[in-house]
GROMACS .gro file of C-alpha atoms in nm:
model
  444
    1MET     CA    1   6.687   8.268   9.388
    2GLU     CA    2   6.941   8.139   9.137
    3GLU     CA    3   6.759   8.290   8.835
    4LYS     CA    4   6.758   8.639   8.992
    5THR     CA    5   7.117   8.609   9.103
    6THR     CA    6   7.235   8.498   8.760
    7GLU     CA    7   7.050   8.784   8.590
    8THR     CA    8   7.201   9.037   8.831
    9VAL     CA    9   7.551   8.902   8.780
   10LYS     CA   10   7.522   8.919   8.402
   11LYS     CA   11   7.417   9.284   8.414
   12GLY     CA   12   7.659   9.383   8.686
   13ASN     CA   13   7.574   9.596   8.986
   14VAL     CA   14   7.788   9.895   9.079
   15LYS     CA   15   7.606   9.933   9.412
   16ALA     CA   16   7.745   9.593   9.515
   17LEU     CA   17   8.090   9.757   9.544
   18LEU     CA   18   7.966   9.974   9.833
   19PRO     CA   19   8.136   9.761  10.106
   20ILE     CA   20   8.479   9.827   9.949
   21GLY     CA   21   8.397  10.198   9.934
   22VAL     CA   22   8.287  10.199  10.298
   23PHE     CA   23   8.610  10.029  10.404
   24LEU     CA   24   8.828  10.271  10.209
   25VAL     CA   25   8.647  10.580  10.333
   26LEU     CA   26   8.656  10.470  10.697
   27TYR     CA   27   9.015  10.345  10.693
   28LEU     CA   28   9.161  10.630  10.491
   29GLY     CA   29   8.949  10.893  10.667
   30LEU     CA   30   9.035  10.777  11.018
   31GLY     CA   31   9.400  10.732  10.920
   32ILE     CA   32   9.427  11.091  10.798
   33LEU     CA   33   9.242  11.216  11.107
   34PHE     CA   34   9.466  11.024  11.348
   35GLU     CA   35   9.795  11.089  11.167
   36TYR     CA   36   9.756  11.451  11.060
   37GLY     CA   37   9.453  11.587  11.245
   38MET     CA   38   9.530  11.453  11.593
   39GLY     CA   39   9.906  11.406  11.548
   40ILE     CA   40   9.902  11.043  11.664
   41PRO     CA   41  10.231  10.869  11.566
   42MET     CA   42  10.172  10.596  11.306
   43GLY     CA   43   9.805  10.693  11.307
   44PHE     CA   44   9.711  10.454  11.024
   45TYR     CA   45   9.840  10.161  11.229
   46ASN     CA   46   9.633  10.253  11.534
   47ILE     CA   47   9.318  10.172  11.338
   48PRO     CA   48   9.183   9.819  11.402
   49VAL     CA   49   9.161   9.705  11.041
   50VAL     CA   50   8.968   9.392  11.141
   51VAL     CA   51   8.693   9.608  11.293
   52ILE     CA   52   8.673   9.822  10.978
   53PHE     CA   53   8.641   9.510  10.765
   54LEU     CA   54   8.365   9.385  10.996
   55VAL     CA   55   8.174   9.709  10.932
   56ALA     CA   56   8.221   9.658  10.557
   57LEU     CA   57   8.094   9.300  10.591
   58LEU     CA   58   7.789   9.428  10.779
   59VAL     CA   59   7.717   9.669  10.493
   60ALA     CA   60   7.743   9.379  10.246
   61CYS     CA   61   7.499   9.175  10.454
   62PHE     CA   62   7.241   9.456  10.450
   63GLN     CA   63   7.254   9.478  10.072
   64ASN     CA   64   7.031   9.273   9.839
   65ARG     CA   65   6.747   9.216  10.088
   66LYS     CA   66   6.576   8.982   9.845
   67LEU     CA   67   6.844   8.725   9.931
   68PRO     CA   68   6.772   8.556  10.270
   69PHE     CA   69   7.037   8.601  10.539
   70ASP     CA   70   7.087   8.224  10.569
   71ASP     CA   71   7.174   8.215  10.199
   72LYS     CA   72   7.420   8.500  10.254
   73LEU     CA   73   7.586   8.300  10.533
   74THR     CA   74   7.617   8.006  10.294
   75ILE     CA   75   7.780   8.230  10.031
   76MET     CA   76   8.022   8.372  10.291
   77GLY     CA   77   8.102   8.022  10.414
   78ARG     CA   78   8.187   7.909  10.062
   79GLY     CA   79   8.411   8.213  10.020
   80MET     CA   80   8.601   8.158  10.346
   81GLY     CA   81   8.617   7.782  10.294
   82ASP     CA   82   8.770   7.805   9.948
   83LYS     CA   83   9.081   7.588   9.913
   84THR     CA   84   9.304   7.886   9.832
   85ILE     CA   85   9.190   8.076  10.142
   86VAL     CA   86   9.239   7.775  10.372
   87THR     CA   87   9.584   7.714  10.226
   88MET     CA   88   9.672   8.082  10.266
   89VAL     CA   89   9.570   8.081  10.632
   90LEU     CA   90   9.771   7.766  10.707
   91ILE     CA   91  10.081   7.909  10.539
   92PHE     CA   92  10.041   8.231  10.736
   93MET     CA   93  10.035   8.029  11.058
   94VAL     CA   94  10.335   7.810  10.976
   95ALA     CA   95  10.536   8.111  10.852
   96GLY     CA   96  10.456   8.288  11.180
   97ILE     CA   97  10.579   7.989  11.381
   98PHE     CA   98  10.900   7.985  11.176
   99VAL     CA   99  10.971   8.352  11.247
  100GLY     CA  100  10.888   8.300  11.615
  101THR     CA  101  11.128   8.005  11.631
  102VAL     CA  102  11.435   8.157  11.467
  103GLY     CA  103  11.389   8.516  11.581
  104ARG     CA  104  11.514   8.818  11.390
  105ASP     CA  105  11.821   8.945  11.572
  106SER     CA  106  12.053   8.698  11.402
  107ALA     CA  107  11.992   8.863  11.066
  108GLU     CA  108  12.206   9.159  11.177
  109SER     CA  109  12.509   8.932  11.155
  110VAL     CA  110  12.511   8.947  10.774
  111ALA     CA  111  12.536   9.327  10.778
  112TYR     CA  112  12.813   9.343  11.035
  113LEU     CA  113  13.011   9.067  10.862
  114LEU     CA  114  13.014   9.250  10.529
  115LEU     CA  115  13.074   9.592  10.683
  116SER     CA  116  13.378   9.453  10.862
  117VAL     CA  117  13.546   9.329  10.543
  118VAL     CA  118  13.458   9.586  10.270
  119PRO     CA  119  13.606   9.938  10.224
  120VAL     CA  120  13.403  10.219  10.377
  121GLN     CA  121  13.307  10.368  10.039
  122PHE     CA  122  13.100  10.056   9.972
  123ALA     CA  123  12.913  10.078  10.304
  124VAL     CA  124  12.582  10.206  10.163
  125ALA     CA  125  12.594   9.948   9.884
  126VAL     CA  126  12.643   9.684  10.154
  127LEU     CA  127  12.338   9.817  10.340
  128PHE     CA  128  12.129   9.777  10.025
  129VAL     CA  129  12.256   9.426   9.944
  130VAL     CA  130  12.222   9.307  10.303
  131SER     CA  131  11.868   9.446  10.325
  132CYS     CA  132  11.783   9.257  10.005
  133PHE     CA  133  11.915   8.932  10.152
  134VAL     CA  134  11.765   8.976  10.499
  135SER     CA  135  11.419   9.064  10.369
  136LEU     CA  136  11.435   8.778  10.120
  137SER     CA  137  11.521   8.541  10.405
  138MET     CA  138  11.284   8.682  10.668
  139GLY     CA  139  10.992   8.769  10.442
  140THR     CA  140  10.922   9.103  10.606
  141SER     CA  141  11.017   9.450  10.492
  142VAL     CA  142  10.915   9.612  10.821
  143GLY     CA  143  11.119   9.359  11.021
  144THR     CA  144  11.421   9.419  10.797
  145ILE     CA  145  11.392   9.796  10.832
  146THR     CA  146  11.360   9.763  11.209
  147LEU     CA  147  11.680   9.557  11.222
  148ILE     CA  148  11.899   9.734  10.968
  149THR     CA  149  11.803  10.102  11.012
  150PRO     CA  150  12.005  10.134  11.337
  151ILE     CA  151  12.302   9.994  11.144
  152ALA     CA  152  12.234  10.250  10.867
  153VAL     CA  153  12.240  10.528  11.128
  154ALA     CA  154  12.574  10.395  11.256
  155VAL     CA  155  12.712  10.382  10.901
  156SER     CA  156  12.602  10.741  10.835
  157SER     CA  157  12.748  10.866  11.163
  158ALA     CA  158  13.081  10.683  11.125
  159SER     CA  159  13.141  10.726  10.752
  160GLY     CA  160  12.993  11.062  10.655
  161PHE     CA  161  12.728  10.930  10.414
  162SER     CA  162  12.399  11.124  10.428
  163LEU     CA  163  12.141  10.969  10.659
  164PRO     CA  164  11.853  10.986  10.404
  165LEU     CA  165  12.065  10.792  10.152
  166CYS     CA  166  12.153  10.524  10.408
  167VAL     CA  167  11.795  10.484  10.531
  168ALA     CA  168  11.650  10.485  10.178
  169SER     CA  169  11.898  10.214  10.073
  170VAL     CA  170  11.775   9.994  10.358
  171MET     CA  171  11.411  10.057  10.262
  172GLY     CA  172  11.478   9.977   9.896
  173GLY     CA  173  11.649   9.650   9.981
  174ALA     CA  174  11.370   9.562  10.222
  175MET     CA  175  11.108   9.601   9.949
  176PHE     CA  176  11.316   9.380   9.715
  177GLY     CA  177  11.285   9.087   9.954
  178ASP     CA  178  10.925   9.166  10.048
  179ASN     CA  179  10.838   9.128   9.681
  180LEU     CA  180  11.024   8.799   9.629
  181SER     CA  181  11.044   8.608   9.958
  182PHE     CA  182  10.862   8.275   9.984
  183ILE     CA  183  10.745   8.352  10.338
  184SER     CA  184  10.639   8.712  10.272
  185ASP     CA  185  10.271   8.786  10.342
  186THR     CA  186  10.244   8.944   9.998
  187THR     CA  187  10.384   8.640   9.817
  188ILE     CA  188  10.158   8.403  10.010
  189ALA     CA  189   9.851   8.620   9.947
  190ALA     CA  190   9.923   8.671   9.576
  191CYS     CA  191  10.010   8.309   9.499
  192GLN     CA  192   9.728   8.151   9.694
  193GLY     CA  193   9.481   8.410   9.571
  194GLN     CA  194   9.567   8.332   9.209
  195GLY     CA  195   9.632   7.961   9.255
  196CYS     CA  196   9.989   7.953   9.127
  197GLN     CA  197  10.310   7.793   9.252
  198MET     CA  198  10.543   8.017   9.452
  199LYS     CA  199  10.845   7.910   9.248
  200ASP     CA  200  10.668   8.014   8.925
  201LYS     CA  201  10.573   8.352   9.067
  202PHE     CA  202  10.931   8.395   9.196
  203ARG     CA  203  11.077   8.332   8.851
  204GLU     CA  204  10.830   8.573   8.694
  205ASN     CA  205  10.907   8.836   8.956
  206PHE     CA  206  11.282   8.790   8.965
  207LYS     CA  207  11.339   8.893   8.606
  208ILE     CA  208  11.154   9.220   8.680
  209ALA     CA  209  11.307   9.288   9.022
  210LEU     CA  210  11.671   9.200   8.944
  211PRO     CA  211  11.730   9.472   8.680
  212ALA     CA  212  11.577   9.731   8.914
  213ALA     CA  213  11.801   9.613   9.199
  214ILE     CA  214  12.116   9.616   8.983
  215VAL     CA  215  12.051   9.968   8.853
  216SER     CA  216  11.974  10.084   9.208
  217LEU     CA  217  12.307   9.940   9.324
  218VAL     CA  218  12.492  10.115   9.040
  219ILE     CA  219  12.334  10.449   9.134
  220ILE     CA  220  12.424  10.400   9.500
  221LEU     CA  221  12.783  10.318   9.407
  222ALA     CA  222  12.804  10.622   9.179
  223LEU     CA  223  12.688  10.847   9.464
  224SER     CA  224  12.923  10.672   9.708
  225PHE     CA  225  13.240  10.741   9.512
  226GLY     CA  226  13.173  11.114   9.526
  227ALA     CA  227  13.132  11.129   9.904
  228ASP     CA  228  13.385  11.260  10.158
  229LEU     CA  229  13.429  10.966  10.393
  230GLY     CA  230  13.607  10.844  10.701
  231GLY     CA  231  13.569  10.592  10.985
  232SER     CA  232  13.443  10.233  10.992
  233VAL     CA  233  13.168  10.017  11.143
  234VAL     CA  234  13.275   9.724  11.363
  235HIS     CA  235  13.045   9.486  11.552
  236GLU     CA  236  13.032   9.121  11.662
  237TYR     CA  237  12.841   8.873  11.445
  238ASP     CA  238  12.730   8.507  11.449
  239LEU     CA  239  12.624   8.345  11.122
  240ILE     CA  240  12.518   7.996  11.232
  241GLN     CA  241  12.169   8.123  11.319
  242LEU     CA  242  12.112   8.215  10.954
  243ILE     CA  243  12.105   7.848  10.845
  244PRO     CA  244  11.723   7.813  10.885
  245TYR     CA  245  11.670   8.122  10.666
  246LEU     CA  246  11.895   7.975  10.399
  247ILE     CA  247  11.709   7.642  10.409
  248VAL     CA  248  11.378   7.821  10.350
  249LEU     CA  249  11.523   8.041  10.077
  250VAL     CA  250  11.698   7.763   9.882
  251GLY     CA  251  11.414   7.515   9.931
  252GLY     CA  252  11.162   7.766   9.800
  253ILE     CA  253  11.370   7.851   9.494
  254ILE     CA  254  11.419   7.487   9.390
  255GLY     CA  255  11.047   7.422   9.426
  256VAL     CA  256  11.012   7.217   9.747
  257ASN     CA  257  10.656   7.228   9.886
  258VAL     CA  258  10.616   7.541  10.097
  259PHE     CA  259  10.490   7.349  10.401
  260VAL     CA  260  10.785   7.110  10.384
  261VAL     CA  261  11.029   7.399  10.352
  262LEU     CA  262  10.884   7.586  10.649
  263LEU     CA  263  10.874   7.271  10.865
  264LEU     CA  264  11.243   7.207  10.784
  265GLY     CA  265  11.316   7.567  10.877
  266ILE     CA  266  11.130   7.532  11.206
  267LEU     CA  267  11.307   7.204  11.289
  268SER     CA  268  11.656   7.333  11.205
  269GLY     CA  269  11.584   7.664  11.376
  270SER     CA  270  11.470   7.491  11.694
  271ILE     CA  271  11.785   7.280  11.711
  272ILE     CA  272  12.020   7.570  11.639
  273MET     CA  273  11.852   7.824  11.868
  274VAL     CA  274  11.854   7.583  12.163
  275ALA     CA  275  12.202   7.443  12.093
  276THR     CA  276  12.360   7.789  12.069
  277GLY     CA  277  12.182   7.911  12.381
  278ALA     CA  278  12.000   8.186  12.191
  279THR     CA  279  11.668   8.046  12.316
  280ALA     CA  280  11.599   7.839  12.625
  281ALA     CA  281  11.428   7.508  12.552
  282THR     CA  282  11.146   7.609  12.786
  283ASP     CA  283  11.085   7.928  12.586
  284LEU     CA  284  11.081   7.765  12.242
  285LEU     CA  285  10.711   7.671  12.236
  286ALA     CA  286  10.614   8.012  12.372
  287ASN     CA  287  10.809   8.179  12.091
  288MET     CA  288  10.635   7.959  11.836
  289GLY     CA  289  10.300   8.059  11.981
  290SER     CA  290  10.392   8.427  11.972
  291GLY     CA  291  10.496   8.394  11.609
  292ALA     CA  292  10.166   8.230  11.514
  293ALA     CA  293   9.972   8.491  11.713
  294GLY     CA  294  10.152   8.762  11.520
  295MET     CA  295   9.969   8.643  11.209
  296PHE     CA  296   9.624   8.681  11.369
  297GLU     CA  297   9.530   9.010  11.207
  298THR     CA  298   9.654   8.907  10.863
  299THR     CA  299   9.459   8.580  10.889
  300MET     CA  300   9.139   8.751  10.999
  301VAL     CA  301   9.171   9.005  10.719
  302ALA     CA  302   9.204   8.722  10.465
  303LEU     CA  303   8.890   8.551  10.599
  304LEU     CA  304   8.681   8.869  10.624
  305VAL     CA  305   8.781   8.991  10.279
  306SER     CA  306   8.699   8.651  10.129
  307ALA     CA  307   8.351   8.670  10.286
  308ILE     CA  308   8.295   9.028  10.164
  309CYS     CA  309   8.418   8.945   9.815
  310ALA     CA  310   8.195   8.637   9.796
  311LEU     CA  311   7.889   8.857   9.857
  312ILE     CA  312   8.009   9.128   9.619
  313ARG     CA  313   8.063   8.867   9.349
  314GLU     CA  314   7.716   8.720   9.413
  315TYR     CA  315   7.556   9.064   9.385
  316GLY     CA  316   7.731   9.138   9.055
  317GLY     CA  317   7.986   9.390   9.183
  318PHE     CA  318   8.289   9.230   9.021
  319VAL     CA  319   8.115   9.210   8.686
  320ALA     CA  320   8.041   9.584   8.703
  321LEU     CA  321   8.401   9.663   8.802
  322LEU     CA  322   8.542   9.434   8.533
  323ASN     CA  323   8.319   9.596   8.271
  324GLY     CA  324   8.450   9.937   8.378
  325ILE     CA  325   8.812   9.823   8.354
  326LYS     CA  326   8.748   9.664   8.012
  327SER     CA  327   8.613   9.995   7.886
  328LEU     CA  328   8.941  10.164   7.985
  329PHE     CA  329   9.190   9.890   7.896
  330LYS     CA  330   9.119   9.709   7.571
  331SER     CA  331   9.432   9.500   7.519
  332LYS     CA  332   9.615   9.232   7.716
  333LYS     CA  333   9.894   9.475   7.799
  334GLY     CA  334   9.638   9.732   7.910
  335GLY     CA  335   9.478   9.467   8.130
  336GLN     CA  336   9.811   9.404   8.303
  337LEU     CA  337   9.852   9.776   8.367
  338GLY     CA  338   9.495   9.783   8.496
  339MET     CA  339   9.580   9.512   8.750
  340GLY     CA  340   9.882   9.710   8.866
  341LEU     CA  341   9.683  10.030   8.904
  342LEU     CA  342   9.404   9.843   9.084
  343VAL     CA  343   9.632   9.702   9.355
  344GLY     CA  344   9.822  10.032   9.368
  345ALA     CA  345   9.502  10.223   9.438
  346MET     CA  346   9.408   9.974   9.710
  347ASP     CA  347   9.754  10.013   9.864
  348ILE     CA  348   9.735  10.393   9.865
  349ALA     CA  349   9.399  10.367  10.039
  350THR     CA  350   9.497  10.104  10.296
  351ALA     CA  351   9.874  10.167  10.338
  352ASN     CA  352   9.912   9.788  10.360
  353ASN     CA  353  10.032   9.591  10.059
  354THR     CA  354   9.909   9.255  10.190
  355VAL     CA  355   9.557   9.390  10.246
  356ALA     CA  356   9.569   9.554   9.902
  357ILE     CA  357   9.653   9.220   9.740
  358VAL     CA  358   9.385   9.030   9.933
  359ILE     CA  359   9.122   9.286   9.825
  360SER     CA  360   9.241   9.283   9.463
  361ASN     CA  361   9.281   8.905   9.427
  362PRO     CA  362   8.927   8.806   9.319
  363ILE     CA  363   8.894   9.103   9.083
  364ALA     CA  364   9.237   9.034   8.932
  365ALA     CA  365   9.147   8.666   8.886
  366ASP     CA  366   8.844   8.767   8.678
  367MET     CA  367   9.060   9.012   8.481
  368ALA     CA  368   9.316   8.739   8.415
  369LYS     CA  369   9.051   8.519   8.256
  370THR     CA  370   8.915   8.807   8.050
  371TYR     CA  371   9.253   8.922   7.915
  372GLY     CA  372   9.418   8.579   7.895
  373ILE     CA  373   9.688   8.652   8.154
  374SER     CA  374   9.853   8.359   8.331
  375LYS     CA  375   9.811   8.299   8.704
  376ARG     CA  376  10.183   8.343   8.775
  377LYS     CA  377  10.190   8.671   8.580
  378THR     CA  378   9.884   8.799   8.769
  379ALA     CA  379  10.037   8.710   9.106
  380SER     CA  380  10.362   8.876   9.004
  381LEU     CA  381  10.188   9.198   8.894
  382LEU     CA  382   9.984   9.222   9.215
  383ASP     CA  383  10.287   9.170   9.438
  384THR     CA  384  10.519   9.395   9.237
  385PHE     CA  385  10.289   9.694   9.201
  386SER     CA  386  10.179   9.672   9.564
  387CYS     CA  387  10.545   9.684   9.671
  388VAL     CA  388  10.613   9.979   9.438
  389PHE     CA  389  10.344  10.190   9.601
  390GLN     CA  390  10.404  10.064   9.955
  391GLY     CA  391  10.776  10.140   9.921
  392ILE     CA  392  10.724  10.511   9.866
  393LEU     CA  393  10.416  10.595  10.076
  394PRO     CA  394  10.504  10.872  10.326
  395TYR     CA  395  10.250  10.722  10.567
  396GLY     CA  396  10.335  10.355  10.504
  397ALA     CA  397  10.461  10.134  10.786
  398GLN     CA  398  10.801  10.098  10.620
  399MET     CA  399  10.862  10.473  10.610
  400LEU     CA  400  10.725  10.536  10.957
  401VAL     CA  401  10.930  10.257  11.115
  402ALA     CA  402  11.249  10.380  10.945
  403ILE     CA  403  11.195  10.737  11.064
  404SER     CA  404  11.107  10.617  11.414
  405ALA     CA  405  11.419  10.397  11.437
  406ALA     CA  406  11.643  10.688  11.335
  407THR     CA  407  11.468  10.930  11.572
  408GLU     CA  408  11.507  10.694  11.867
  409LEU     CA  409  11.883  10.707  11.811
  410GLY     CA  410  11.878  11.087  11.814
  411PHE     CA  411  11.890  11.150  11.436
  412ALA     CA  412  11.603  11.344  11.278
  413VAL     CA  413  11.501  11.261  10.920
  414SER     CA  414  11.174  11.316  10.732
  415ALA     CA  415  10.988  11.113  10.471
  416PHE     CA  416  11.041  11.382  10.209
  417GLN     CA  417  11.416  11.374  10.267
  418ILE     CA  418  11.417  10.997  10.215
  419ILE     CA  419  11.184  10.968   9.913
  420PRO     CA  420  11.430  11.117   9.654
  421PHE     CA  421  11.676  10.838   9.741
  422LEU     CA  422  11.425  10.553   9.711
  423PHE     CA  423  11.576  10.437   9.385
  424TYR     CA  424  11.459  10.077   9.397
  425PRO     CA  425  11.078  10.128   9.417
  426PHE     CA  426  11.083  10.382   9.132
  427LEU     CA  427  11.307  10.161   8.919
  428LEU     CA  428  11.086   9.858   8.998
  429LEU     CA  429  10.793  10.053   8.853
  430ILE     CA  430  10.993  10.134   8.539
  431SER     CA  431  11.105   9.771   8.507
  432SER     CA  432  10.746   9.650   8.547
  433LEU     CA  433  10.623   9.882   8.273
  434VAL     CA  434  10.907   9.772   8.044
  435PHE     CA  435  10.813   9.406   8.092
  436ILE     CA  436  10.446   9.484   8.029
  437PHE     CA  437  10.476   9.700   7.718
  438ILE     CA  438  10.817   9.628   7.561
  439VAL     CA  439  10.950   9.281   7.648
  440PRO     CA  440  10.761   9.006   7.460
  441ASP     CA  441  10.564   8.780   7.692
  442LYS     CA  442  10.562   8.445   7.513
  443LYS     CA  443  10.409   8.230   7.787
  444SER     CA  444  10.145   8.460   7.935
   0.00000   0.00000   0.00000
């Protein structure tokens, strides 16, 4: 068996990529049918992605009939039992417990604090900065958009700023934190998939994301000074509940082990939430359980994709794909762009940046070895490009949640009204290309 397998892998086998094709066709096809054919709200997110991945796994199992099924199970077991996958799953669980413990409502306090002390002409800039901080602390762009979009609607209504500008500023800030946060699904998936430290990936990412964020802020301020404004936004706020988020953020940046950081966040969050009366002591464990359960789908996707990719690798699919990429991108810089386009294509197809990263991880790891790209650089590219594409997708969860939140408050806005004001994702793409092709990369 080993001689045949080795020979196949050396030659490469395009047919081995069929499971990925089946997944993309089913997921994208059903998503378009639900969303646009049947008019189902958030149609892409009504598709059970775990079931679609199970179908793809079944296709992979039916391939290469010369390989006994028991051997295929062994290959899948090795894939799912890989140290990086196990670590990823455990981090997903602990991060879920942390979010369940501290909740999300307290993050609104940052926005209302700043809006109460700054002049009204800076209100949209505040929305952007607060969304950056909240998403960086919470690790979720969708959660940030859910929290801050109602505040953006209030800012637009009270001040006179256009609603698309306010909502787009929230979305841009949310993607900033999604890209950088230590407890973001995308960061966990990229770092564990490539086997690099989160602090190293953060440092690599930060120098790309910060210029994009600063330029976005400058553009927002330039637009703000030309607006005809009036009114103010006033609301109560309580900042003590943000302490657990700050512990996680600071601990991650200085390089404390991710498990230690999250456990400190859970411990401090438990004490604060119970002491302030925000959570009853009897409800605390239930909230932790709900938080962990919220990571079920992401965890199952990671396990199923690792099993599928293990079979594809065994059949020679990754060698075939890598050979195709090498024929298009000859240089190291071209290889980095190839990684970005790979994860971008996966994100367009799945409308989920975490899933896109998980699918791209094993292929990108092979590309990194071929082109001599460091693990931290690879993780950074996967996370950054996935956030670029996810941040502007008209059918992405971020866009749909923002539109839904505004609509529920009686304010109609469309994706194509918002997209022209999504400065941060577009500037993040430009910044990424600059760092790939212009800025010297001495360490990678």
